[in-house]
Short mmCIF file of C-alpha atoms in Angstrom, two decimals:
data_model
loop_
_atom_site.label_atom_id
_atom_site.label_comp_id
_atom_site.label_asym_id
_atom_site.label_seq_id
_atom_site.Cartn_x
_atom_site.Cartn_y
_atom_site.Cartn_z
CA MET A 16 -28.32 19.14 30.49
CA SER A 17 -29.34 15.47 29.80
CA ARG A 18 -27.30 12.41 29.92
CA VAL A 19 -26.37 10.17 27.19
CA PRO A 20 -27.05 6.33 27.91
CA LEU A 21 -23.67 5.18 26.67
CA GLN A 22 -21.89 2.58 29.24
CA PRO A 23 -20.00 0.87 29.96
CA LEU A 24 -17.52 3.25 28.56
CA GLN A 25 -14.67 2.01 26.59
CA PRO A 26 -11.29 4.23 26.36
CA ASP A 27 -12.28 5.36 22.26
CA ASP A 28 -15.48 7.18 24.18
CA VAL A 29 -13.65 9.76 25.86
CA SER A 30 -10.76 9.88 23.38
CA SER A 31 -12.69 13.65 21.97
CA ASN A 32 -11.31 14.89 25.38
CA GLY A 33 -7.61 15.99 25.07
CA ILE A 34 -7.05 15.56 28.89
CA LEU A 35 -8.78 12.13 29.07
CA HIS A 36 -7.32 10.96 25.62
CA ALA A 37 -3.49 11.28 27.17
CA MET A 38 -4.09 9.71 30.55
CA ALA A 39 -2.23 6.55 31.15
CA ALA A 40 -4.36 3.42 30.47
CA ASP A 41 -4.52 1.98 33.93
CA ASP A 42 -5.45 5.47 35.19
CA LEU A 43 -8.26 5.76 32.52
CA GLN A 44 -9.60 2.29 33.37
CA ARG A 45 -10.04 3.55 36.89
CA TRP A 46 -11.97 6.43 35.78
CA LEU A 47 -14.03 5.43 33.39
CA PRO A 48 -16.58 3.77 35.81
CA LEU A 49 -17.10 7.09 37.26
CA ILE A 50 -18.02 9.11 34.03
CA ASP A 51 -21.29 10.51 32.95
CA VAL A 52 -21.61 11.42 29.48
CA LEU A 53 -23.64 14.74 29.10
CA GLU A 54 -25.59 16.72 26.46
CA LEU A 55 -24.71 20.80 27.78
CA PRO A 56 -27.14 23.21 26.29
CA LEU A 57 -26.30 27.00 25.58
CA GLY A 58 -26.41 28.71 28.21
CA GLN A 59 -26.41 26.28 30.81
CA VAL A 60 -24.27 27.49 33.97
CA LEU A 61 -22.22 24.72 35.52
CA TYR A 62 -20.72 26.78 38.29
CA GLU A 63 -21.40 30.01 40.28
CA SER A 64 -18.58 31.89 41.50
CA GLY A 65 -18.09 31.08 44.95
CA ALA A 66 -19.71 27.66 44.67
CA ALA A 67 -18.07 24.56 45.64
CA VAL A 68 -16.43 22.21 43.07
CA ARG A 69 -18.75 19.01 43.37
CA HIS A 70 -18.01 17.79 39.24
CA ILE A 71 -15.49 18.01 36.93
CA TYR A 72 -15.80 18.76 33.30
CA PHE A 73 -14.10 17.70 30.24
CA PRO A 74 -15.91 18.95 27.40
CA ALA A 75 -16.02 17.19 23.92
CA THR A 76 -17.53 19.18 21.40
CA ALA A 77 -18.90 21.49 23.87
CA ILE A 78 -17.42 25.07 24.86
CA VAL A 79 -17.56 26.72 28.22
CA SER A 80 -16.53 30.00 28.82
CA LEU A 81 -15.26 31.17 32.37
CA LEU A 82 -16.52 34.42 33.19
CA TYR A 83 -15.72 36.83 36.32
CA VAL A 84 -18.43 38.33 37.87
CA MET A 85 -18.69 41.81 39.57
CA GLU A 86 -20.62 42.84 42.47
CA ASP A 87 -22.87 44.75 40.05
CA GLY A 88 -23.97 41.60 38.01
CA SER A 89 -21.40 42.84 35.02
CA SER A 90 -19.29 40.03 33.71
CA ALA A 91 -16.41 39.41 31.40
CA GLU A 92 -14.72 36.21 29.99
CA ILE A 93 -11.32 35.22 31.64
CA ALA A 94 -10.61 32.18 29.70
CA VAL A 95 -12.50 29.50 27.30
CA VAL A 96 -12.35 25.73 27.63
CA GLY A 97 -12.99 23.36 24.98
CA ARG A 98 -11.85 19.74 24.06
CA GLU A 99 -8.51 20.29 24.92
CA GLY A 100 -9.07 20.68 28.69
CA VAL A 101 -11.30 20.45 31.86
CA VAL A 102 -13.24 22.51 33.95
CA GLY A 103 -12.95 22.78 37.78
CA ILE A 104 -9.17 23.23 38.31
CA SER A 105 -10.03 24.38 41.94
CA LEU A 106 -9.75 20.70 42.86
CA PHE A 107 -6.66 19.96 41.56
CA MET A 108 -4.91 22.89 43.23
CA GLY A 109 -6.48 22.53 46.74
CA GLY A 110 -8.86 25.07 46.15
CA GLY A 111 -12.66 24.34 47.83
CA SER A 112 -14.70 26.60 45.50
CA ILE A 113 -14.19 27.89 42.14
CA LEU A 114 -13.95 31.82 41.71
CA SER A 115 -15.54 32.11 37.94
CA ARG A 116 -18.81 31.45 36.58
CA ALA A 117 -18.60 28.62 34.15
CA VAL A 118 -21.17 28.73 31.32
CA VAL A 119 -21.74 26.78 28.40
CA GLN A 120 -20.89 29.16 25.48
CA SER A 121 -21.62 26.37 22.71
CA ALA A 122 -23.80 23.64 23.13
CA GLY A 123 -22.50 19.95 23.10
CA ARG A 124 -21.14 16.98 24.69
CA ALA A 125 -19.28 16.57 28.03
CA PHE A 126 -17.93 14.14 30.44
CA ARG A 127 -18.47 14.49 34.11
CA ILE A 128 -16.89 12.94 37.09
CA ARG A 129 -17.97 13.56 40.80
CA ALA A 130 -15.52 15.60 42.34
CA ASP A 131 -15.21 13.38 45.40
CA ARG A 132 -14.53 10.28 43.50
CA ILE A 133 -11.37 11.49 42.28
CA ARG A 134 -10.02 14.00 44.71
CA GLY A 135 -7.30 11.59 46.09
CA ASP A 136 -6.39 10.32 42.77
CA VAL A 137 -5.42 14.02 41.22
CA ALA A 138 -2.06 14.06 42.78
CA ASN A 139 -1.03 10.86 41.35
CA PRO A 140 2.46 11.59 39.59
CA ALA A 141 0.90 9.75 36.35
CA ILE A 142 -1.63 12.30 36.43
CA LEU A 143 -0.93 15.56 37.99
CA PRO A 144 2.20 16.94 35.60
CA LEU A 145 -0.65 16.57 32.71
CA LEU A 146 -2.91 18.51 34.89
CA LEU A 147 -0.65 20.93 35.89
CA ARG A 148 0.77 21.81 32.41
CA TYR A 149 -3.03 22.63 31.23
CA ILE A 150 -3.28 24.79 34.20
CA GLN A 151 -0.27 26.69 33.00
CA ALA A 152 -1.71 27.09 29.59
CA LEU A 153 -5.04 28.01 30.61
CA ILE A 154 -3.06 30.59 32.98
CA THR A 155 -1.38 31.99 29.93
CA GLN A 156 -4.92 32.38 28.23
CA MET A 157 -6.33 34.10 31.44
CA SER A 158 -3.36 36.59 31.55
CA GLN A 159 -3.37 37.45 27.63
CA THR A 160 -6.84 38.00 27.95
CA ALA A 161 -6.84 40.58 30.37
CA VAL A 162 -3.93 42.37 28.46
CA CYS A 163 -5.82 42.27 25.47
CA ASN A 164 -9.28 43.51 26.91
CA ARG A 165 -7.27 46.58 28.21
CA HIS A 166 -4.68 47.46 25.40
CA HIS A 167 -6.43 46.39 22.21
CA MET A 168 -9.02 47.53 19.62
CA LEU A 169 -12.56 45.43 20.10
CA ASP A 170 -12.26 44.30 16.43
CA GLN A 171 -9.06 42.97 17.39
CA GLN A 172 -10.22 41.15 20.71
CA LEU A 173 -13.51 39.50 18.45
CA CYS A 174 -11.01 37.94 16.08
CA ARG A 175 -8.96 36.79 19.06
CA TRP A 176 -12.34 35.37 20.37
CA LEU A 177 -13.86 33.81 17.44
CA LEU A 178 -10.35 32.29 16.75
CA LEU A 179 -10.15 30.73 20.03
CA SER A 180 -13.97 29.39 19.93
CA LEU A 181 -13.12 28.27 16.38
CA ASP A 182 -10.21 26.12 17.75
CA ARG A 183 -12.37 24.07 19.74
CA LEU A 184 -15.07 23.31 17.13
CA GLU A 185 -14.86 20.68 14.26
CA GLY A 186 -16.63 23.41 11.87
CA SER A 187 -16.36 27.08 10.87
CA THR A 188 -19.64 28.30 12.17
CA LEU A 189 -20.49 29.59 15.63
CA VAL A 190 -24.01 29.58 17.10
CA MET A 191 -23.76 32.60 19.17
CA THR A 192 -25.89 35.74 19.58
CA GLN A 193 -24.29 39.53 19.66
CA GLU A 194 -25.85 39.96 23.40
CA LEU A 195 -23.88 36.75 24.66
CA ILE A 196 -20.79 37.92 22.91
CA ALA A 197 -21.10 41.26 24.27
CA GLY A 198 -21.63 39.32 27.94
CA MET A 199 -18.13 37.51 27.06
CA LEU A 200 -16.33 40.41 26.01
CA GLY A 201 -17.62 42.45 29.13
CA VAL A 202 -18.47 45.25 26.31
CA ARG A 203 -22.09 46.98 25.20
CA ARG A 204 -23.98 44.82 22.60
CA GLU A 205 -23.82 48.31 20.05
CA GLY A 206 -19.75 47.63 20.33
CA VAL A 207 -19.94 43.98 19.06
CA THR A 208 -22.26 44.79 16.34
CA GLU A 209 -19.78 47.69 15.31
CA ALA A 210 -17.09 45.40 15.33
CA ALA A 211 -18.94 42.50 13.51
CA MET A 212 -20.07 44.55 10.70
CA LYS A 213 -16.57 45.46 10.28
CA LEU A 214 -15.32 42.17 10.04
CA GLN A 215 -18.33 41.22 7.65
CA LYS A 216 -17.45 44.16 5.15
CA ALA A 217 -14.03 43.20 5.33
CA GLY A 218 -15.55 39.72 4.21
CA LEU A 219 -13.83 37.59 6.82
CA ILE A 220 -17.29 36.57 8.79
CA ARG A 221 -20.88 36.20 7.79
CA TYR A 222 -23.28 36.91 10.34
CA SER A 223 -26.77 36.13 10.29
CA ARG A 224 -29.70 35.11 13.00
CA GLY A 225 -27.02 33.98 15.68
CA ARG A 226 -24.98 32.16 13.74
CA ILE A 227 -21.13 33.39 12.82
CA GLU A 228 -19.60 31.76 9.96
CA VAL A 229 -15.70 32.42 9.24
CA LEU A 230 -15.09 33.19 5.50
CA ASP A 231 -11.27 33.79 5.92
CA ARG A 232 -9.25 32.21 8.71
CA PRO A 233 -5.99 33.34 7.77
CA ALA A 234 -7.15 37.02 7.27
CA LEU A 235 -8.83 36.68 10.77
CA GLU A 236 -5.54 36.00 12.15
CA GLN A 237 -3.48 38.74 10.71
CA ARG A 238 -6.40 41.03 11.80
CA SER A 239 -6.07 39.68 15.44
CA CYS A 240 -3.67 41.34 18.01
CA GLU A 241 -0.68 39.07 18.92
CA CYS A 242 -2.78 37.48 21.92
CA TYR A 243 -4.13 34.61 19.80
CA ALA A 244 -0.88 33.51 18.67
CA VAL A 245 0.55 33.68 22.28
CA VAL A 246 -2.31 31.54 23.74
CA LYS A 247 -1.98 29.03 20.89
CA ARG A 248 1.37 28.64 20.88
CA GLU A 249 1.32 28.04 24.72
CA TYR A 250 -1.37 25.44 24.34
CA ASP A 251 0.90 23.72 21.62
CA ARG A 252 3.63 23.52 23.68
CA LEU A 253 2.08 22.34 27.12
CA LEU A 254 -0.64 19.93 25.74
CA PRO A 255 -0.95 16.35 24.05
CA PRO A 256 -0.18 17.20 20.02
CA SER A 257 -3.59 15.46 18.86
CA HIS A 258 -5.48 17.94 21.05
CA SER A 259 -3.53 21.07 21.03
CA LEU A 260 -5.08 24.28 19.42
#
């Protein structure tokens, strides 16, 4: 990851993240001198499972996947975090370490703060309710992902995953190999290939050389299971309108 020379920061500089944008002006002014602006490359590991939370990340244009890692090294995505949220919620809940691996799913910009610089500030009554609403939305996503992975067809899971990722991007194209998607969904690469070909044959996406372009989003939403709608509805209900999904 590389730092972006953009100091001193102004409130508008961090408005692309929903949590920072929704903070009260006085609280944000107190945090601004503590924020680093980073460019996160695809595949960058921000946390390993069990590691202490040393930094908090607020994605702007980057997307971060939270993965649960098994003892044998296999993993599956339990949630995705983008411009609406924050990575490192263990700090806000009193935990000293994170139980999931955090990996950059889509390269882009993020804001970072050292955890020890704001540890005492997160209980501020002007900040904590916003963070708790975000955590509630994130828990909904995690719960729905577990249900989806257990009960729905792989092509439906792929639709859900694509839609959640698109909600956190400006355009309609994702840069993502089938190997990485398979790792996110916890399935074999061949299964992702078959599911992607079904969607491409139906005219919903175009897949080529690690790039997935969504051609028909309404049809993709119809093809998806109800899990995407459940998650989106909860994020829209709990988070600030300007950064809801």
